[in-house]
Short mmCIF file of C-alpha atoms and ligand atoms in Angstrom, two decimals:
data_model
loop_
_atom_site.label_atom_id
_atom_site.label_comp_id
_atom_site.label_asym_id
_atom_site.label_seq_id
_atom_site.Cartn_x
_atom_site.Cartn_y
_atom_site.Cartn_z
CA UNK A 1 0.00 0.00 0.00
CA UNK A 2 1.64 3.30 -1.00
CA UNK A 3 1.58 6.17 1.43
CA UNK A 4 -0.24 8.58 -0.87
CA UNK A 5 -1.72 11.76 0.59
CA UNK A 6 -3.78 14.32 -1.29
CA UNK A 7 -2.51 17.75 -0.27
CA UNK A 8 -4.08 21.15 -0.89
CA UNK A 9 -2.07 24.37 -1.01
CA UNK A 10 -4.49 27.08 0.09
CA UNK A 11 -3.01 30.26 -1.31
CA UNK A 12 -4.61 33.44 0.00
CA UNK A 13 -5.06 36.74 -1.73
CA UNK A 14 -4.50 40.05 0.02
CA UNK A 15 -5.55 40.79 3.59
CA UNK A 16 -6.07 44.47 4.25
CA UNK A 17 -5.61 46.19 7.59
CA UNK A 18 -9.35 46.84 7.49
CA UNK A 19 -10.39 43.18 7.07
CA UNK A 20 -12.02 41.70 10.17
CA UNK A 21 -10.72 38.47 11.72
CA UNK A 22 -14.11 36.86 10.94
CA UNK A 23 -13.86 37.78 7.24
CA UNK A 24 -10.38 36.26 7.17
CA UNK A 25 -11.33 33.03 8.95
CA UNK A 26 -14.38 32.70 6.67
CA UNK A 27 -12.00 32.77 3.66
CA UNK A 28 -9.86 30.05 5.25
CA UNK A 29 -12.95 27.92 5.87
CA UNK A 30 -14.07 28.39 2.25
CA UNK A 31 -10.66 27.16 1.04
CA UNK A 32 -10.86 24.24 3.49
CA UNK A 33 -14.29 23.25 2.12
CA UNK A 34 -12.96 23.44 -1.46
CA UNK A 35 -10.15 21.13 -0.37
CA UNK A 36 -12.71 18.76 1.18
CA UNK A 37 -14.63 18.59 -2.09
CA UNK A 38 -11.39 17.59 -3.82
CA UNK A 39 -10.64 14.89 -1.26
CA UNK A 40 -7.67 16.58 0.40
CA UNK A 41 -6.46 15.17 3.72
CA UNK A 42 -4.06 18.04 4.48
CA UNK A 43 -4.32 21.76 3.68
CA UNK A 44 -1.36 24.16 3.87
CA UNK A 45 -2.19 27.80 4.69
CA UNK A 46 0.28 30.70 4.29
CA UNK A 47 2.52 32.49 6.78
CA UNK A 48 0.65 35.10 8.90
CA UNK A 49 -2.64 33.85 7.40
CA UNK A 50 -4.75 35.71 9.97
CA UNK A 51 -3.49 39.22 9.35
CA UNK A 52 -2.11 41.60 6.80
CA UNK A 53 1.70 41.51 6.52
CA UNK A 54 2.05 44.16 9.21
CA UNK A 55 5.93 44.08 9.42
CA UNK A 56 5.85 46.37 6.37
CA UNK A 57 4.96 49.21 8.75
CA UNK A 58 6.88 50.88 11.56
CA UNK A 59 5.41 50.98 15.08
CA UNK A 60 6.50 50.46 18.66
CA UNK A 61 7.62 46.88 19.35
CA UNK A 62 4.26 46.17 20.99
CA UNK A 63 2.38 48.43 18.58
CA UNK A 64 1.26 45.55 16.37
CA UNK A 65 -0.06 43.33 19.16
CA UNK A 66 -3.58 43.69 17.74
CA UNK A 67 -2.46 41.42 14.90
CA UNK A 68 -1.19 38.71 17.28
CA UNK A 69 -3.16 35.69 18.53
CA UNK A 70 -3.27 35.12 22.29
CA UNK A 71 -3.73 31.38 21.96
CA UNK A 72 -4.38 28.73 19.31
CA UNK A 73 -7.14 27.87 18.79
CA UNK A 74 -8.84 30.96 20.19
CA UNK A 75 -12.34 32.37 19.76
CA UNK A 76 -11.55 33.73 16.28
CA UNK A 77 -10.02 30.50 14.94
CA UNK A 78 -12.15 27.87 16.70
CA UNK A 79 -14.63 27.76 13.75
CA UNK A 80 -11.74 26.79 11.45
CA UNK A 81 -10.53 24.05 13.79
CA UNK A 82 -14.06 22.70 14.22
CA UNK A 83 -14.81 22.66 10.46
CA UNK A 84 -11.49 20.94 9.76
CA UNK A 85 -12.21 18.25 12.33
CA UNK A 86 -15.74 17.80 10.95
CA UNK A 87 -14.27 17.32 7.47
CA UNK A 88 -11.43 15.12 8.75
CA UNK A 89 -8.83 17.42 7.18
CA UNK A 90 -5.52 18.32 8.81
CA UNK A 91 -3.87 21.68 8.17
CA UNK A 92 -0.93 23.96 8.88
CA UNK A 93 -1.69 27.57 9.81
CA UNK A 94 0.70 30.51 10.05
CA UNK A 95 -0.02 33.32 12.52
CA UNK A 96 1.57 35.92 14.82
CA UNK A 97 1.89 34.27 18.25
CA UNK A 98 1.80 36.31 21.49
CA UNK A 99 2.65 34.11 24.47
CA UNK A 100 3.74 34.46 28.09
CA UNK A 101 6.76 32.17 28.51
CA UNK A 102 9.59 32.24 31.06
CA UNK A 103 7.74 35.02 32.92
CA UNK A 104 7.67 37.45 30.02
CA UNK A 105 5.60 38.31 26.95
CA UNK A 106 7.13 36.82 23.81
CA UNK A 107 6.22 37.29 20.15
CA UNK A 108 6.91 34.73 17.39
CA UNK A 109 6.09 34.23 13.71
CA UNK A 110 4.53 30.78 14.16
CA UNK A 111 2.93 27.87 12.30
CA UNK A 112 0.99 25.03 13.90
CA UNK A 113 0.42 21.57 12.42
CA UNK A 114 -3.05 20.16 13.11
CA UNK A 115 -3.89 16.48 12.47
CA UNK A 116 -7.18 15.24 10.96
CA UNK A 117 -8.62 14.70 14.45
CA UNK A 118 -8.21 18.42 15.22
CA UNK A 119 -5.23 17.98 17.56
CA UNK A 120 -2.22 20.30 17.32
CA UNK A 121 0.70 17.87 16.79
CA UNK A 122 3.45 20.35 16.00
CA UNK A 123 4.49 23.98 16.33
CA UNK A 124 7.28 25.83 14.53
CA UNK A 125 8.52 29.36 15.28
CA UNK A 126 10.31 31.13 12.43
CA UNK A 127 14.10 31.10 12.80
CA UNK A 128 15.39 33.14 9.83
CA UNK A 129 13.93 36.62 10.34
CA UNK A 130 14.81 38.82 7.31
CA UNK A 131 14.97 42.59 7.14
CA UNK A 132 15.79 44.95 10.01
CA UNK A 133 14.68 46.05 13.47
CA UNK A 134 14.81 49.86 13.15
CA UNK A 135 13.17 52.26 10.70
CA UNK A 136 15.13 52.57 7.42
CA UNK A 137 13.96 55.67 5.48
CA UNK A 138 15.59 54.66 2.18
CA UNK A 139 13.24 51.70 1.81
CA UNK A 140 9.97 51.97 -0.18
CA UNK A 141 8.45 49.74 2.51
CA UNK A 142 9.87 48.51 5.78
CA UNK A 143 10.55 44.86 6.62
CA UNK A 144 10.48 44.84 10.41
CA UNK A 145 10.16 41.16 11.36
CA UNK A 146 13.27 41.51 13.53
CA UNK A 147 11.43 44.28 15.38
CA UNK A 148 8.17 42.47 16.10
CA UNK A 149 9.28 38.83 16.42
CA UNK A 150 11.91 36.95 18.39
CA UNK A 151 13.99 34.29 16.68
CA UNK A 152 12.03 31.06 17.01
CA UNK A 153 13.09 28.65 19.80
CA UNK A 154 11.56 25.39 18.51
CA UNK A 155 14.34 24.41 16.12
CA UNK A 156 13.53 22.58 12.87
CA UNK A 157 11.62 19.51 14.05
CA UNK A 158 10.05 16.63 12.08
CA UNK A 159 6.87 14.93 13.32
CA UNK A 160 5.26 11.56 12.58
CA UNK A 161 1.98 12.73 11.03
CA UNK A 162 -0.26 12.02 8.02
CA UNK A 163 1.45 8.65 7.62
CA UNK A 164 4.90 10.18 7.08
CA UNK A 165 7.66 12.42 8.38
CA UNK A 166 6.42 16.05 8.31
CA UNK A 167 8.37 19.26 8.95
CA UNK A 168 7.65 22.98 8.70
CA UNK A 169 9.43 26.21 7.81
CA UNK A 170 8.33 29.81 7.23
CA UNK A 171 9.07 32.14 4.33
CA UNK A 172 12.66 33.38 4.56
CA UNK A 173 13.66 29.98 6.02
CA UNK A 174 13.13 28.52 2.51
CA UNK A 175 16.11 30.53 1.21
CA UNK A 176 18.59 28.90 3.59
CA UNK A 177 19.93 25.44 2.70
CA UNK A 178 20.38 24.55 6.39
CA UNK A 179 16.61 24.66 6.89
CA UNK A 180 16.05 21.68 4.62
CA UNK A 181 19.16 19.70 5.58
CA UNK A 182 18.45 19.78 9.33
CA UNK A 183 15.04 18.24 8.55
CA UNK A 184 16.55 15.97 5.90
CA UNK A 185 18.80 14.53 8.59
CA UNK A 186 15.59 13.65 10.47
CA UNK A 187 14.24 11.75 7.44
CA UNK A 188 11.66 14.38 6.50
CA UNK A 189 9.35 13.46 3.60
CA UNK A 190 7.10 16.54 3.47
CA UNK A 191 7.97 20.16 4.37
CA UNK A 192 5.17 22.72 4.69
CA UNK A 193 6.17 26.35 4.04
CA UNK A 194 3.98 29.46 4.10
CA UNK A 195 5.31 32.77 2.77
CA UNK A 196 4.50 36.47 2.38
CA UNK A 197 7.03 37.81 -0.15
CA UNK A 198 6.94 41.35 -1.55
CA UNK A 199 7.07 41.52 -5.34
CA UNK A 200 9.02 44.77 -5.43
CA UNK A 201 12.33 45.25 -3.71
CA UNK A 202 13.40 48.88 -3.75
CA UNK A 203 16.98 47.99 -2.77
CA UNK A 204 17.89 45.05 -5.02
CA UNK A 205 16.10 46.26 -8.18
CA UNK A 206 15.40 42.62 -9.02
CA UNK A 207 12.72 41.98 -11.63
CA UNK A 208 9.46 40.29 -10.67
CA UNK A 209 10.50 37.35 -12.88
CA UNK A 210 13.83 36.95 -11.12
CA UNK A 211 12.18 37.02 -7.69
CA UNK A 212 9.72 34.31 -8.71
CA UNK A 213 12.67 32.29 -10.07
CA UNK A 214 14.36 32.54 -6.65
CA UNK A 215 11.12 31.57 -4.93
CA UNK A 216 10.84 28.31 -6.86
CA UNK A 217 14.60 27.65 -7.13
CA UNK A 218 15.04 27.52 -3.35
CA UNK A 219 12.12 25.15 -2.75
CA UNK A 220 12.92 22.89 -5.72
CA UNK A 221 16.54 22.62 -4.62
CA UNK A 222 15.57 21.96 -1.01
CA UNK A 223 13.16 19.23 -2.11
CA UNK A 224 15.59 17.50 -4.46
CA UNK A 225 18.69 17.71 -2.23
CA UNK A 226 16.79 16.24 0.72
CA UNK A 227 14.49 13.84 -1.15
CA UNK A 228 11.36 15.44 0.26
CA UNK A 229 8.07 16.91 -0.90
CA UNK A 230 7.85 20.67 -0.36
CA UNK A 231 4.57 22.63 -0.33
CA UNK A 232 5.10 26.40 -0.57
CA UNK A 233 1.97 28.54 -0.12
CA UNK A 234 1.76 32.31 -0.53
CA UNK A 235 -0.34 35.03 0.88
CA UNK A 236 -0.38 37.10 -2.34
CA UNK A 237 -1.99 40.15 -3.92
CA UNK A 238 -2.03 43.84 -3.13
CA UNK A 239 -2.35 44.60 0.59
CA UNK A 240 -3.10 48.30 1.08
CA UNK A 241 -0.97 49.14 -1.95
CA UNK A 242 1.84 46.66 -1.30
CA UNK A 243 1.94 43.69 -3.66
CA UNK A 244 2.94 40.19 -2.47
CA UNK A 245 3.91 37.45 -4.92
CA UNK A 246 1.86 34.34 -5.61
CA UNK A 247 3.47 31.31 -7.19
CA UNK A 248 2.38 28.73 -4.62
CA UNK A 249 3.69 25.30 -5.55
CA UNK A 250 3.77 21.64 -4.64
CA UNK A 251 7.24 20.24 -5.36
CA UNK A 252 8.07 16.51 -5.63
CA UNK A 253 11.23 14.89 -4.16
CA UNK A 254 12.58 14.94 -7.73
CA UNK A 255 12.53 18.75 -7.58
CA UNK A 256 9.72 18.93 -10.14
CA UNK A 257 6.82 21.33 -9.62
CA UNK A 258 3.65 19.20 -9.81
CA UNK A 259 1.10 21.95 -9.03
CA UNK A 260 1.31 25.75 -9.23
CA UNK A 261 -1.07 28.61 -8.52
CA UNK A 262 -2.00 30.86 -11.46
CA UNK A 263 -3.49 33.85 -9.65
CA UNK A 264 -2.64 36.19 -6.77
CA UNK A 265 -5.95 35.51 -5.04
CA UNK A 266 -7.51 32.81 -2.87
CA UNK A 267 -6.65 29.70 -4.89
CA UNK A 268 -6.41 26.03 -4.01
CA UNK A 269 -3.76 23.89 -5.69
CA UNK A 270 -3.95 20.10 -5.25
CA UNK A 271 -1.62 17.15 -5.77
CA UNK A 272 -1.51 13.47 -4.83
CA UNK A 273 1.80 13.14 -2.99
CA UNK A 274 3.28 9.65 -2.81
CA UNK A 275 5.53 9.77 0.25
CA UNK A 276 7.23 6.56 -0.89
CA UNK A 277 8.59 8.56 -3.84
CA UNK A 278 11.18 9.88 -1.35
CA UNK A 279 12.57 6.47 -0.47
CA UNK A 280 14.53 5.72 -3.64
CA UNK A 281 16.43 9.02 -3.47
CA UNK A 282 17.09 8.67 0.28
CA UNK A 283 18.62 5.23 -0.25
CA UNK A 284 20.64 6.03 -3.38
CA UNK A 285 21.91 9.41 -4.57
CA UNK A 286 21.06 11.19 -1.26
CA UNK A 287 21.84 8.34 1.08
CA UNK A 288 23.29 10.63 3.75
CA UNK A 289 24.90 7.82 5.78
CA UNK A 290 26.72 6.46 2.73
CA UNK A 291 27.87 9.69 1.10
CA UNK A 292 28.06 12.68 3.46
CA UNK A 293 31.41 13.72 4.91
CA UNK A 294 30.59 15.94 7.93
CA UNK A 295 34.24 15.97 8.97
CA UNK A 296 34.69 18.51 6.18
CA UNK A 297 31.56 20.57 6.97
CA UNK A 298 32.54 22.12 10.34
CA UNK A 299 32.40 25.71 9.06
CA UNK A 300 28.68 25.35 8.52
CA UNK A 301 27.97 25.23 12.27
CA UNK A 302 31.08 26.86 13.75
CA UNK A 303 30.85 30.08 11.71
CA UNK A 304 27.97 32.56 11.43
CA UNK A 305 29.44 34.95 8.87
CA UNK A 306 32.24 34.73 6.34
CA UNK A 307 35.83 34.40 7.61
N1 ING B 1 9.60 37.59 3.23
C1 ING B 1 10.61 37.59 2.26
C2 ING B 1 11.15 36.22 1.91
O1 ING B 1 12.18 35.78 2.38
C3 ING B 1 12.62 38.59 1.38
C4 ING B 1 11.71 38.56 2.56
C5 ING B 1 12.13 38.82 0.11
C6 ING B 1 13.95 38.34 1.55
C7 ING B 1 12.99 38.85 -0.99
C8 ING B 1 14.83 38.35 0.49
C9 ING B 1 14.35 38.60 -0.79
O2 ING B 1 10.53 35.62 1.06
C10 ING B 1 9.52 36.98 4.45
N2 ING B 1 8.38 37.18 5.13
O3 ING B 1 10.45 36.33 4.91
#
């Protein structure tokens, strides 16, 4: 019996500052129901799926707390959890997490993994926070994740879920090879990634085409080099004048894109993912035990920057 799982990538269109939490959750439920009609067992939602991408604006460090969730599930998201359990569909959901831990208030860019019975079986807090922590006037828009979030403290974990080995990452994490390899070394077979990525970049001057190339390149490479499925799901569209890229994809362990979004709106992409497709690659070309030579890789963990 192959371990085949039908996965839905639930790309979202823009969320404006003026959208209510109920309007947003209703959109997530609509995507979940679409996925149910197509027989999906797992739905992947984007990063920060419950709010606009607020790190584009400057405020006091606690000035964006209105966009954070004080628990998961909470009153706003319980309808989503209940509908998912009713449909027997698991999901991953990205959100801004406000939590009291170690006697202090802490803020993380978080994703939870929810199994088909409605139980939260995994939590990941974003480790690679891009951008800057202070206001930078030369930018056309700010990117203040380092201001509003702490570096995640969960590490890159892999859970036994959905009949396989499942891991998570968030947005900028997908650009760093270490993200995939740390999970690859835990035998990951499916990595779920949500992202909110601006189309324009006032500093780099990169074209929209080049930025989409980088978006897919990083996830295709990560999938192939670690023999794992990768599902990358965008929050896209124009949020209060700021455009985020679409391009959500489902990538096979071969590195091939098997499903891709065509719009920058709410759009479900679906693929049947055979988790056993990973096994050949893990036991041949990317058989880590047989071929890796960590004695020559020390710099990767001993150095942060270039020396
Ligand atoms: N967004 C972007 C991302 O890594 C970015 C930030 C864009 C970095 C383009 C570099 C180049 O996709 C988030 N939220 O990490």
